[in-house]
Tab-separated table of C-alpha atoms in Angstrom:
chain	number	residue	atom	x	y	z
A	769	UNK	CA	34.123	9.256	18.626
A	770	UNK	CA	32.324	7.729	21.596
A	771	UNK	CA	32.112	10.326	24.380
A	772	UNK	CA	30.074	8.088	26.634
A	773	UNK	CA	27.005	10.290	26.160
A	774	UNK	CA	23.713	8.431	25.946
A	775	UNK	CA	21.929	8.760	22.616
A	776	UNK	CA	18.197	8.724	21.973
A	777	UNK	CA	16.971	5.571	23.772
A	778	UNK	CA	14.110	5.160	21.283
A	779	UNK	CA	16.304	5.136	18.183
A	780	UNK	CA	16.501	1.727	16.521
A	781	UNK	CA	16.410	2.557	12.798
A	782	UNK	CA	19.137	1.363	10.443
A	783	UNK	CA	20.153	3.070	7.233
A	784	UNK	CA	18.379	1.486	4.255
A	785	UNK	CA	19.793	1.527	0.734
A	786	UNK	CA	17.849	3.641	-1.827
A	787	UNK	CA	15.480	5.017	0.832
A	788	UNK	CA	15.294	8.785	0.235
A	789	UNK	CA	14.718	9.896	3.850
A	790	UNK	CA	18.003	8.185	4.809
A	791	UNK	CA	20.079	9.464	1.894
A	792	UNK	CA	22.479	12.396	1.596
A	793	UNK	CA	22.733	14.724	-1.412
A	794	UNK	CA	25.885	12.974	-2.739
A	795	UNK	CA	24.113	9.615	-2.404
A	796	UNK	CA	21.155	10.878	-4.457
A	797	UNK	CA	23.564	12.190	-7.101
A	798	UNK	CA	25.295	8.796	-7.198
A	799	UNK	CA	21.931	7.071	-7.505
A	800	UNK	CA	20.986	9.268	-10.473
A	801	UNK	CA	24.066	8.049	-12.325
A	802	UNK	CA	22.509	4.567	-12.263
A	803	UNK	CA	18.736	5.055	-12.366
A	804	UNK	CA	15.978	7.623	-12.855
A	805	UNK	CA	13.214	5.456	-11.364
A	806	UNK	CA	11.220	6.265	-8.223
A	807	UNK	CA	8.633	4.259	-6.287
A	808	UNK	CA	6.165	6.189	-4.135
A	809	UNK	CA	3.805	4.381	-1.760
A	810	UNK	CA	0.387	5.952	-1.190
A	811	UNK	CA	-0.967	4.702	2.109
A	812	UNK	CA	-3.339	5.725	4.877
A	813	UNK	CA	-3.661	6.472	8.585
A	814	UNK	CA	-6.805	4.613	9.573
A	815	UNK	CA	-8.139	2.108	12.055
A	816	UNK	CA	-7.047	-1.499	11.634
A	817	UNK	CA	-9.011	-3.010	14.522
A	818	UNK	CA	-7.374	-3.755	17.868
A	819	UNK	CA	-4.414	-5.785	16.618
A	820	UNK	CA	-2.872	-3.695	13.809
A	821	UNK	CA	-1.608	-0.100	14.047
A	822	UNK	CA	-3.331	2.888	12.477
A	823	UNK	CA	-0.308	3.286	10.209
A	824	UNK	CA	-0.584	-0.229	8.754
A	825	UNK	CA	-1.171	0.778	5.124
A	826	UNK	CA	1.576	3.411	5.132
A	827	UNK	CA	4.139	1.266	6.954
A	828	UNK	CA	3.453	-1.884	4.932
A	829	UNK	CA	3.648	0.096	1.692
A	830	UNK	CA	6.969	1.681	2.622
A	831	UNK	CA	8.434	-1.637	3.776
A	832	UNK	CA	7.459	-3.392	0.541
A	833	UNK	CA	9.046	-0.582	-1.455
A	834	UNK	CA	12.234	-0.864	0.614
A	835	UNK	CA	12.435	-4.599	-0.113
A	836	UNK	CA	12.072	-3.965	-3.851
A	837	UNK	CA	14.773	-1.285	-3.689
A	838	UNK	CA	17.247	-3.777	-2.229
A	839	UNK	CA	16.832	-5.908	-5.349
A	840	UNK	CA	16.958	-3.144	-7.975
A	841	UNK	CA	17.936	0.527	-8.098
A	842	UNK	CA	14.662	2.330	-7.553
A	843	UNK	CA	14.381	5.318	-5.201
A	844	UNK	CA	11.843	4.918	-2.382
A	845	UNK	CA	10.253	8.326	-1.775
A	846	UNK	CA	7.258	8.336	0.597
A	847	UNK	CA	5.878	11.830	1.183
A	848	UNK	CA	2.408	11.447	2.702
A	849	UNK	CA	1.171	9.117	5.438
A	850	UNK	CA	-2.580	9.734	5.307
A	851	UNK	CA	-4.968	8.853	2.480
A	852	UNK	CA	-8.690	8.858	1.699
A	853	UNK	CA	-10.470	7.101	4.573
A	854	UNK	CA	-13.837	8.760	5.334
A	855	UNK	CA	-15.549	5.443	6.107
A	856	UNK	CA	-13.236	4.768	9.071
A	857	UNK	CA	-13.810	8.081	10.853
A	858	UNK	CA	-16.036	6.547	13.556
A	859	UNK	CA	-12.859	4.938	14.935
A	860	UNK	CA	-10.493	7.116	16.987
A	861	UNK	CA	-7.221	8.105	15.350
A	862	UNK	CA	-8.287	7.687	11.739
A	863	UNK	CA	-7.370	10.589	9.450
A	864	UNK	CA	-8.874	11.277	6.042
A	865	UNK	CA	-7.656	13.634	3.324
A	866	UNK	CA	-9.451	14.816	0.209
A	867	UNK	CA	-8.556	13.376	-3.175
A	868	UNK	CA	-7.507	16.865	-4.292
A	869	UNK	CA	-5.006	17.139	-1.428
A	870	UNK	CA	-3.469	13.718	-2.091
A	871	UNK	CA	-3.133	14.437	-5.808
A	872	UNK	CA	-1.665	17.905	-5.258
A	873	UNK	CA	0.968	16.666	-2.794
A	874	UNK	CA	2.110	13.934	-5.155
A	875	UNK	CA	2.059	16.142	-8.245
A	876	UNK	CA	4.366	18.606	-6.479
A	877	UNK	CA	6.550	15.724	-5.302
A	878	UNK	CA	6.965	14.464	-8.859
A	879	UNK	CA	7.686	17.961	-10.152
A	880	UNK	CA	10.407	18.351	-7.515
A	881	UNK	CA	12.018	15.022	-8.382
A	882	UNK	CA	11.868	15.740	-12.120
A	883	UNK	CA	13.948	18.883	-11.494
A	884	UNK	CA	16.670	16.674	-10.004
A	885	UNK	CA	16.713	14.324	-12.989
A	886	UNK	CA	14.223	11.602	-12.095
A	887	UNK	CA	11.889	10.621	-14.911
A	888	UNK	CA	10.110	7.320	-14.197
A	889	UNK	CA	7.594	6.964	-11.372
A	890	UNK	CA	5.875	3.899	-9.938
A	891	UNK	CA	2.975	4.583	-7.576
A	892	UNK	CA	2.263	1.784	-5.116
A	893	UNK	CA	-1.240	2.135	-3.738
A	894	UNK	CA	-1.124	0.356	-0.393
A	895	UNK	CA	-4.666	1.352	0.624
A	896	UNK	CA	-7.726	0.254	-1.338
A	897	UNK	CA	-9.492	3.570	-0.807
A	898	UNK	CA	-6.819	5.348	-2.847
A	899	UNK	CA	-7.289	3.204	-5.962
A	900	UNK	CA	-9.145	5.743	-8.107
A	901	UNK	CA	-6.904	8.548	-6.855
A	902	UNK	CA	-3.795	6.628	-7.889
A	903	UNK	CA	-5.214	5.945	-11.349
A	904	UNK	CA	-6.013	9.628	-11.874
A	905	UNK	CA	-2.656	10.746	-10.455
A	906	UNK	CA	-0.741	8.507	-12.849
A	907	UNK	CA	-2.690	9.924	-15.786
A	908	UNK	CA	-2.140	13.524	-14.662
A	909	UNK	CA	1.616	13.004	-14.408
A	910	UNK	CA	1.721	11.483	-17.869
A	911	UNK	CA	-0.461	14.264	-19.308
A	912	UNK	CA	1.048	17.295	-17.559
A	913	UNK	CA	4.712	16.609	-16.750
A	914	UNK	CA	7.858	15.273	-18.371
A	915	UNK	CA	7.621	12.247	-16.112
A	916	UNK	CA	6.388	8.783	-17.014
A	917	UNK	CA	4.178	7.181	-14.364
A	918	UNK	CA	2.647	3.741	-13.884
A	919	UNK	CA	0.369	2.141	-11.332
A	920	UNK	CA	2.257	-0.532	-9.360
A	921	UNK	CA	-0.663	-2.962	-9.226
A	922	UNK	CA	-1.194	-2.838	-12.979
A	923	UNK	CA	2.539	-3.029	-13.664
A	924	UNK	CA	3.323	-6.117	-11.597
A	925	UNK	CA	0.116	-8.066	-12.216
A	926	UNK	CA	1.437	-9.981	-15.278
A	927	UNK	CA	4.497	-11.100	-13.309
A	928	UNK	CA	2.797	-12.447	-10.176
A	929	UNK	CA	3.001	-16.185	-9.647
A	930	UNK	CA	-0.657	-17.325	-9.536
A	931	UNK	CA	0.310	-20.531	-7.740
A	932	UNK	CA	1.387	-18.467	-4.717
A	933	UNK	CA	-1.765	-16.337	-4.543
A	934	UNK	CA	-4.249	-17.097	-1.773
A	935	UNK	CA	-7.747	-17.964	-2.972
A	936	UNK	CA	-10.150	-16.980	-0.178
A	937	UNK	CA	-13.344	-18.920	0.362
A	938	UNK	CA	-14.988	-16.139	2.400
A	939	UNK	CA	-14.713	-12.346	2.517
A	940	UNK	CA	-11.307	-11.398	3.938
A	941	UNK	CA	-10.352	-7.773	3.372
A	942	UNK	CA	-9.555	-4.912	5.750
A	943	UNK	CA	-7.525	-5.976	8.837
A	944	UNK	CA	-8.328	-9.607	8.049
A	945	UNK	CA	-6.137	-12.688	7.878
A	946	UNK	CA	-4.407	-11.688	4.636
A	947	UNK	CA	-3.460	-8.184	5.737
A	948	UNK	CA	-2.484	-9.380	9.207
A	949	UNK	CA	-0.258	-12.091	7.707
A	950	UNK	CA	1.478	-9.512	5.502
A	951	UNK	CA	1.957	-7.297	8.551
A	952	UNK	CA	3.467	-10.134	10.588
A	953	UNK	CA	6.118	-10.401	7.882
A	954	UNK	CA	6.656	-6.688	7.185
A	955	UNK	CA	6.374	-5.104	10.658
A	956	UNK	CA	6.260	-7.933	13.230
A	957	UNK	CA	6.867	-5.759	16.304
A	958	UNK	CA	3.741	-3.698	15.613
A	959	UNK	CA	1.285	-6.597	15.341
A	960	UNK	CA	-0.570	-7.485	18.552
A	961	UNK	CA	-2.002	-10.793	17.422
A	962	UNK	CA	-3.213	-11.695	20.902
A	963	UNK	CA	-5.670	-8.773	20.682
A	964	UNK	CA	-7.198	-9.902	17.377
A	965	UNK	CA	-10.854	-10.881	17.488
A	966	UNK	CA	-13.395	-12.279	15.075
A	967	UNK	CA	-16.234	-10.023	14.003
A	968	UNK	CA	-19.849	-10.288	12.908
A	969	UNK	CA	-20.404	-8.567	9.573
A	970	UNK	CA	-23.636	-6.866	8.592
A	971	UNK	CA	-24.081	-5.770	4.976
A	972	UNK	CA	-27.191	-4.354	3.309
A	973	UNK	CA	-29.176	-7.317	2.012
A	974	UNK	CA	-28.494	-6.728	-1.690
A	975	UNK	CA	-24.737	-6.577	-1.002
A	976	UNK	CA	-24.967	-9.721	1.091
A	977	UNK	CA	-26.419	-11.438	-1.976
A	978	UNK	CA	-23.344	-10.419	-4.009
A	979	UNK	CA	-20.795	-11.877	-1.589
A	980	UNK	CA	-20.377	-15.280	-3.205
A	981	UNK	CA	-19.684	-13.599	-6.535
A	982	UNK	CA	-17.192	-11.209	-4.922
A	983	UNK	CA	-15.340	-14.084	-3.228
A	984	UNK	CA	-15.181	-15.966	-6.531
A	985	UNK	CA	-13.880	-12.855	-8.345
A	986	UNK	CA	-16.977	-12.582	-10.564
A	987	UNK	CA	-16.258	-9.253	-12.313
A	988	UNK	CA	-19.702	-7.633	-12.233
A	989	UNK	CA	-20.453	-8.632	-8.650
A	990	UNK	CA	-17.057	-7.369	-7.490
A	991	UNK	CA	-17.404	-4.106	-9.414
A	992	UNK	CA	-20.838	-3.320	-8.001
A	993	UNK	CA	-20.015	-4.499	-4.478
A	994	UNK	CA	-16.886	-2.349	-4.179
A	995	UNK	CA	-18.669	0.637	-5.721
A	996	UNK	CA	-21.074	0.660	-2.795
A	997	UNK	CA	-19.365	-1.071	0.113
A	998	UNK	CA	-17.020	0.721	2.534
A	999	UNK	CA	-18.254	4.261	1.972
A	1000	UNK	CA	-18.628	7.164	4.391
A	1001	UNK	CA	-21.663	7.450	6.672
A	1002	UNK	CA	-22.633	10.707	4.937
A	1003	UNK	CA	-23.412	8.802	1.726
A	1004	UNK	CA	-26.335	6.996	3.366
A	1005	UNK	CA	-25.219	3.656	1.902
A	1006	UNK	CA	-24.996	2.043	5.365
A	1007	UNK	CA	-21.588	0.643	4.496
A	1008	UNK	CA	-19.165	2.659	6.617
A	1009	UNK	CA	-16.903	0.434	8.688
A	1010	UNK	CA	-18.761	0.971	11.967
A	1011	UNK	CA	-22.069	0.108	10.257
A	1012	UNK	CA	-20.706	-3.218	8.983
A	1013	UNK	CA	-18.361	-4.317	11.768
A	1014	UNK	CA	-17.965	-3.164	15.363
A	1015	UNK	CA	-14.360	-4.401	15.583
A	1016	UNK	CA	-13.131	-2.664	12.425
A	1017	UNK	CA	-12.278	-5.968	10.718
A	1018	UNK	CA	-13.978	-6.276	7.325
A	1019	UNK	CA	-13.848	-10.013	6.899
A	1020	UNK	CA	-15.381	-13.248	8.097
A	1021	UNK	CA	-12.184	-14.909	9.301
A	1022	UNK	CA	-10.554	-14.516	12.699
A	1023	UNK	CA	-7.354	-12.481	12.129
A	1024	UNK	CA	-5.756	-14.472	14.959
A	1025	UNK	CA	-5.249	-17.311	12.435
A	1026	UNK	CA	-2.836	-15.166	10.400
A	1027	UNK	CA	0.708	-16.485	9.944
A	1028	UNK	CA	4.048	-14.954	9.080
A	1029	UNK	CA	4.579	-17.792	6.587
A	1030	UNK	CA	1.553	-16.742	4.565
A	1031	UNK	CA	2.721	-13.129	4.664
A	1032	UNK	CA	6.212	-14.073	3.508
A	1033	UNK	CA	4.868	-15.975	0.494
A	1034	UNK	CA	2.595	-13.112	-0.549
A	1035	UNK	CA	5.126	-10.316	-0.088
A	1036	UNK	CA	7.972	-12.189	-1.752
A	1037	UNK	CA	5.703	-12.974	-4.695
A	1038	UNK	CA	4.969	-9.245	-5.024
A	1039	UNK	CA	8.617	-8.217	-4.660
A	1040	UNK	CA	9.785	-10.669	-7.317
A	1041	UNK	CA	7.018	-9.546	-9.666
A	1042	UNK	CA	8.181	-5.946	-9.168
A	1043	UNK	CA	11.773	-6.949	-9.948
A	1044	UNK	CA	10.669	-8.559	-13.203
A	1045	UNK	CA	8.675	-5.473	-14.165
A	1046	UNK	CA	11.613	-3.152	-13.431
A	1047	UNK	CA	13.968	-5.343	-15.467
A	1048	UNK	CA	11.523	-5.315	-18.372
A	1049	UNK	CA	11.086	-1.534	-18.238
A	1050	UNK	CA	14.849	-1.012	-18.124
A	1051	UNK	CA	15.302	-3.380	-21.052
A	1052	UNK	CA	12.620	-1.691	-23.157
A	1053	UNK	CA	14.223	1.754	-22.904
A	1054	UNK	CA	17.732	0.639	-23.818
A	1055	UNK	CA	19.054	2.517	-26.834
């Protein structure tokens, strides 16, 4: 009943299907009658230059999961905003958690959901710095619980349409054109494109020599480059964000050239690949 009382003027969120924070107990019970699959994004709270919010990785991860959950019955259950981000700590607002903390929070999350009847877990790593953590977490769930866990990136890779994948000609990673384009599609109101600026990158000389191989996806160059680049100042590698770029953008392109069209192609390619993986998993467990 409308009493004429003003409600929270900042509230603009709409209820989203299969999104756990929005669901009631009866809705979770109804969901469990159809599916036992959960998708959990693992993001970060870290600087994304002057044009993207600190919550970019968390928000983009959650929004991608929501889109997938509109196509298939998979529960979206985010539980932790921050991730492992020691190399961004020179920039105000960045938060970094230990690997042990991230793993413990998600192990307890899975154990809670297993008690309610969920069994299958997909972990979407939406922050590159969490990659090894996600791999270990998936293994620990499979080794120590009744749950079955998979890494989202590994799971959907065979189903991605290679014709829709961007092939960069220069380094374009953190807060660059690709990530900004995805953000324009996923969270348009939070992107301040007019504040985006190009940056001048400085890498240690031996890493600079690997760049062409990294850009061309040469496996050894990419492996060695990412093993050393973007690491905390305390490591002495001279590859923390502030030591490589004063703007926080880790890429050679101007993020201002990002487009929502590019983001839409990339995200929709990922969502459709996820749908195909979910269908295949459901088909393989049919009795």
